[in-house]
GROMACS .gro file of C-alpha atoms in nm:
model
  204
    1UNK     CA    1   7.099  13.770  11.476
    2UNK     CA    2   7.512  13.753  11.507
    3UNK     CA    3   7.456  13.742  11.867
    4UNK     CA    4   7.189  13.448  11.813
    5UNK     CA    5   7.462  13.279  11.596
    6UNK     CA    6   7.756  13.324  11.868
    7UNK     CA    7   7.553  13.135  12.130
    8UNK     CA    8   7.419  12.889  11.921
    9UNK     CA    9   7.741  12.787  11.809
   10UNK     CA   10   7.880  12.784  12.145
   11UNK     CA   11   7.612  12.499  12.208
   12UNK     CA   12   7.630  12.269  11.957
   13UNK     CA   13   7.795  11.921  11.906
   14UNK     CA   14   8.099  12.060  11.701
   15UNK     CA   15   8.208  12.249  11.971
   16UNK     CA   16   8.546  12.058  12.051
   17UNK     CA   17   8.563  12.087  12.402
   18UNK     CA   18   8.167  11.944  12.400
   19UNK     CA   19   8.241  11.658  12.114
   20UNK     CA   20   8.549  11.508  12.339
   21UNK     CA   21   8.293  11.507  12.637
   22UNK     CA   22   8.025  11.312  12.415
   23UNK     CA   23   8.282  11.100  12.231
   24UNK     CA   24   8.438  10.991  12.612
   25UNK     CA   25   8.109  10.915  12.721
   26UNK     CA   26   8.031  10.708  12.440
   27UNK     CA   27   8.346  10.509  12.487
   28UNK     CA   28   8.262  10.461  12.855
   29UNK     CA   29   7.947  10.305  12.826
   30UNK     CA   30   8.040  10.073  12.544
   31UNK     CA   31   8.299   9.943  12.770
   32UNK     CA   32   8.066   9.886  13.048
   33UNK     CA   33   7.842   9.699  12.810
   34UNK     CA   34   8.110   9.427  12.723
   35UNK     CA   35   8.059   9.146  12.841
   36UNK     CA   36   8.319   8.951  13.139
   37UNK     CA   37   8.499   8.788  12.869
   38UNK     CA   38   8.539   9.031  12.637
   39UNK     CA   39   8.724   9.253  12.903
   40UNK     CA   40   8.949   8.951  13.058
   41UNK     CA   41   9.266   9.120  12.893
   42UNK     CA   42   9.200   9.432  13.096
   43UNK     CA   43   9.504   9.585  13.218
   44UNK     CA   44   9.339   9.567  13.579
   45UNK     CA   45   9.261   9.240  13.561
   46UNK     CA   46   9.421   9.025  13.899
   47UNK     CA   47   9.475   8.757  13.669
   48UNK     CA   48   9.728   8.910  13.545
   49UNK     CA   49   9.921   8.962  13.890
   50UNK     CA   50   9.924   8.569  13.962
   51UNK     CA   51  10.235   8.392  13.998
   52UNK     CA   52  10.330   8.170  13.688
   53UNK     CA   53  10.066   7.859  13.734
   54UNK     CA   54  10.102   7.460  13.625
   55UNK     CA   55  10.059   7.444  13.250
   56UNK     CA   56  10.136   7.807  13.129
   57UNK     CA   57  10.350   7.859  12.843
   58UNK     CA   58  10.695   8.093  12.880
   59UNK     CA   59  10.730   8.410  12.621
   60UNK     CA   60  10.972   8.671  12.574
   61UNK     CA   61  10.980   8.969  12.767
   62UNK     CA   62  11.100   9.187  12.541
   63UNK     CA   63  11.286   9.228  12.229
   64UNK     CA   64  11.216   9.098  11.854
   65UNK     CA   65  11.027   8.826  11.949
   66UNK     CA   66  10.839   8.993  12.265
   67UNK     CA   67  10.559   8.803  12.315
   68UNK     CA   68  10.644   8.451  12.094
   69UNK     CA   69  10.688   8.124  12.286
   70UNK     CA   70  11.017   7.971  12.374
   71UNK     CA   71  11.095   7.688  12.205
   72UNK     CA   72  11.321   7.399  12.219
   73UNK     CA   73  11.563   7.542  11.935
   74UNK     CA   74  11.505   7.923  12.083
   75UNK     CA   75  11.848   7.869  12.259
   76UNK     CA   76  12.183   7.723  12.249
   77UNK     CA   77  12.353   7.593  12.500
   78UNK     CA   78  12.545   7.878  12.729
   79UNK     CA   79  12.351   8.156  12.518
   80UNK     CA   80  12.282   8.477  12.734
   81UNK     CA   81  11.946   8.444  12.925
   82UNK     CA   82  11.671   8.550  12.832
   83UNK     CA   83  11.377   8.755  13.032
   84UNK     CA   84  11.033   8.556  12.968
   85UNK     CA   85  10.683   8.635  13.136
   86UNK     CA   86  10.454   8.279  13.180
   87UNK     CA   87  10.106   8.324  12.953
   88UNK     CA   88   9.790   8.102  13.065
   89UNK     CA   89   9.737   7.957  12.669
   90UNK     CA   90   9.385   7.865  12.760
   91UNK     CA   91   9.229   8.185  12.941
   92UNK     CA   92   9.496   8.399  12.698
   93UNK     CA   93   9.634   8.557  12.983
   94UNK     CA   94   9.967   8.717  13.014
   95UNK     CA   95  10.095   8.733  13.343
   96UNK     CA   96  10.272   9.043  13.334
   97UNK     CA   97  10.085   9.280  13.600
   98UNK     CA   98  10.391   9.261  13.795
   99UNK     CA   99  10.734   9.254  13.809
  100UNK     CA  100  10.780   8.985  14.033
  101UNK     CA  101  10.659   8.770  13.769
  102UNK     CA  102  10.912   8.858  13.546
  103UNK     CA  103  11.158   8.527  13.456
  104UNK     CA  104  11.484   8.436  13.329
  105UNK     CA  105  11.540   8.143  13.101
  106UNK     CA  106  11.873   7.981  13.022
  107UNK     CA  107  11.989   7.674  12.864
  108UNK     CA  108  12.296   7.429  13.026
  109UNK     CA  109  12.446   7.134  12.979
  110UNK     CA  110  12.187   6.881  13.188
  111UNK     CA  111  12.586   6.738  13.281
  112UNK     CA  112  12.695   7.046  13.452
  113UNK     CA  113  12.338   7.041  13.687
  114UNK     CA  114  12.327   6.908  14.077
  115UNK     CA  115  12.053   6.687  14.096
  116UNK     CA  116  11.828   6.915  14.237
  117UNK     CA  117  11.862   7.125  13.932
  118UNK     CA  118  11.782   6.923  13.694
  119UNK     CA  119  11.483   6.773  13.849
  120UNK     CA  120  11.341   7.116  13.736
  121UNK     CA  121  11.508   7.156  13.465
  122UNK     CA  122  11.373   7.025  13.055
  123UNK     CA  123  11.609   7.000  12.799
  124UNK     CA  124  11.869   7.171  12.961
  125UNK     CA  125  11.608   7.473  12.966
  126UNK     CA  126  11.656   7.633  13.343
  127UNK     CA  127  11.402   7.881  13.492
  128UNK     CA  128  11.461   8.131  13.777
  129UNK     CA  129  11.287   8.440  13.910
  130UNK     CA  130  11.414   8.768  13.749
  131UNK     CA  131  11.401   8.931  14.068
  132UNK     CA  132  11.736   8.968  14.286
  133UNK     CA  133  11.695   8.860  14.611
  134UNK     CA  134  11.881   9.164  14.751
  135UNK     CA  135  11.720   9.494  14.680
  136UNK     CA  136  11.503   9.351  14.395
  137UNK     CA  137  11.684   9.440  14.093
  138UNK     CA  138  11.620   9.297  13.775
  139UNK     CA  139  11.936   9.027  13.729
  140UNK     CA  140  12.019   9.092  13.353
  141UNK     CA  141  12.388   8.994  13.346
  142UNK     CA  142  12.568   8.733  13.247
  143UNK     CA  143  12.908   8.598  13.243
  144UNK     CA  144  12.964   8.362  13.042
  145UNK     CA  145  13.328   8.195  13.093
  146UNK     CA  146  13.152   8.138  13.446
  147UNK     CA  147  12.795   8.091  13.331
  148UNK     CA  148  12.676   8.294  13.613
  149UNK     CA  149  12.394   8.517  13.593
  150UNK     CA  150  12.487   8.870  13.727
  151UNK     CA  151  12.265   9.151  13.927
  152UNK     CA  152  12.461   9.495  13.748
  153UNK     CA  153  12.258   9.705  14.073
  154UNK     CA  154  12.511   9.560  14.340
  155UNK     CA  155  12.673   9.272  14.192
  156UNK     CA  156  12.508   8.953  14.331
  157UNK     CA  157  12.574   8.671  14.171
  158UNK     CA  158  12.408   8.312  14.092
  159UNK     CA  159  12.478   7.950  13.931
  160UNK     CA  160  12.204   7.845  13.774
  161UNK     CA  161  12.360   7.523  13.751
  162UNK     CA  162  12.334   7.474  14.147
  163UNK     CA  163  11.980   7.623  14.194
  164UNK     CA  164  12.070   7.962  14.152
  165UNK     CA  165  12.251   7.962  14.450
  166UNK     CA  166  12.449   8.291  14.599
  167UNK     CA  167  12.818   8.274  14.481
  168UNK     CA  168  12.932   8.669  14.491
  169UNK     CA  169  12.760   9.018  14.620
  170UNK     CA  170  12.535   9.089  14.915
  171UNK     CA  171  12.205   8.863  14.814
  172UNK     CA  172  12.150   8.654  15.117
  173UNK     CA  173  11.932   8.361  14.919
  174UNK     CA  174  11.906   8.153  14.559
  175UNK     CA  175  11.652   8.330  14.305
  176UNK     CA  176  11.340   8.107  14.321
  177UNK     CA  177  11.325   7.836  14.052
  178UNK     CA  178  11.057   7.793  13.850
  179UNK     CA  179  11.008   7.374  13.734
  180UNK     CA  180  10.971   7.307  13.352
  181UNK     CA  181  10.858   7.063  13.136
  182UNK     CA  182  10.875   7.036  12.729
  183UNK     CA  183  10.560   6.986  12.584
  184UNK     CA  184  10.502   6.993  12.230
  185UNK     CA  185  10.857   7.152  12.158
  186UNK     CA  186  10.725   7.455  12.369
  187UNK     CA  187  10.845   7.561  12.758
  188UNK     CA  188  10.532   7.489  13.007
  189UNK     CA  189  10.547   7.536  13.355
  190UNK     CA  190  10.547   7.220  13.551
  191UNK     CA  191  10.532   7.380  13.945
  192UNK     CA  192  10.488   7.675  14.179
  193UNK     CA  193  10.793   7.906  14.236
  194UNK     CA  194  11.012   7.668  14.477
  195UNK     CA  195  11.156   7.982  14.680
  196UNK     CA  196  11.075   8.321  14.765
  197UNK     CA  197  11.070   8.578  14.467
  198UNK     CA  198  11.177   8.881  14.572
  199UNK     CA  199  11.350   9.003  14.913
  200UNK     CA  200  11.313   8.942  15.231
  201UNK     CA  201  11.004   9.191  15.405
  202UNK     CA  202  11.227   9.283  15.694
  203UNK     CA  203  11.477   9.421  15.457
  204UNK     CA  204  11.260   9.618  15.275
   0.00000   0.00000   0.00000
């Protein structure tokens, strides 16, 4: 009867080893059940890996406030950049799967801009890839008696007031800029990347 006992109990559903099996199959088929839409926020979902696209909305990146929208009064002029990724409001997307898609945001005096800046520029509000265009660093620094933004891996550096153009350390292009608009008192994307994000292939 003991013996009876032994195997029985070896069997049954509160074994723990068994239970985990059932309760991970359980799981497994409720998620194949959802439905498309229910599952668009999958972590494997391309979506996710596209480039910033015409009407998304910037957040932060990180921090206190990950995941809030930049607004108009997020940042005073000449405060430190901040890292952003772009969120599709309608399809509630965040377009985090990589980190190419990571940005920075910064706010200038529109005065201090080329032309060419500020035709992408809202409100002073400037955005560039995140991405160094040497060995792909995240640029993170920033100097502010120079208002440059600085790469701490090898010490490129950029003026976001002239397009993010190359002014110190080995990068041999700009950081792409990203065009914005104000809409709303929120940042939107208003264009495509103008510029590769990211290093050259060849130099990878």
């Amino acid at each position: 009867m003991s013996n009876d006992r032994r195997t029985d109990d070896k069997t049954c559903c509160c074994d723990p080893v068994r239970r985990s099996l059932l309760q991970l199959g359980a799981v497994a088929t409720a998620a194949a059940l959802l439905p498309g839409k229910a599952r668009a926020d999958d972590e494997d979902d391309p979506r996710r890996m596209e480039r910033p696209q015409v009407g998304d909305f910037l957040v932060y990146a990180g921090g206190d406030q990950e995941g809030a929208l930049i607004i108009e009064g997020a940042l005073n002029v000449g405060d430190e950049p901040v890292l952003a990724w772009a969120t599709d409001p309608s399809r509630k997307i965040l377009r985090d799967g990589t980190r190419l898609n990571q940005i920075l945001v910064v706010r200038l005096d529109p005065s201090t801009m080329d032309a060419e800046t500020k035709s992408h520029a809202a409100a002073g509000f400037l955005a560039y890839s995140a991405i160094c265009t040497h060995m792909q660093c995240t640029v993170t620094g920033w100097i502010p008696e120079k208002q440059i933004l600085h790469c701490p891996c090898h010490q490129s550096e950029y003026d976001p007031r002239h397009d993010a153009k190359v002014v110190g350390g080995p990068a041999p292009r700009p950081l792409a800029a990203l065009p914005l608009r104000m809409v709303d008192g929120k940042l939107q994307v208003a264009g495509e990347f103008i510029g590769k994000v990211g290093m050259n292939k060849q130099t990878m």
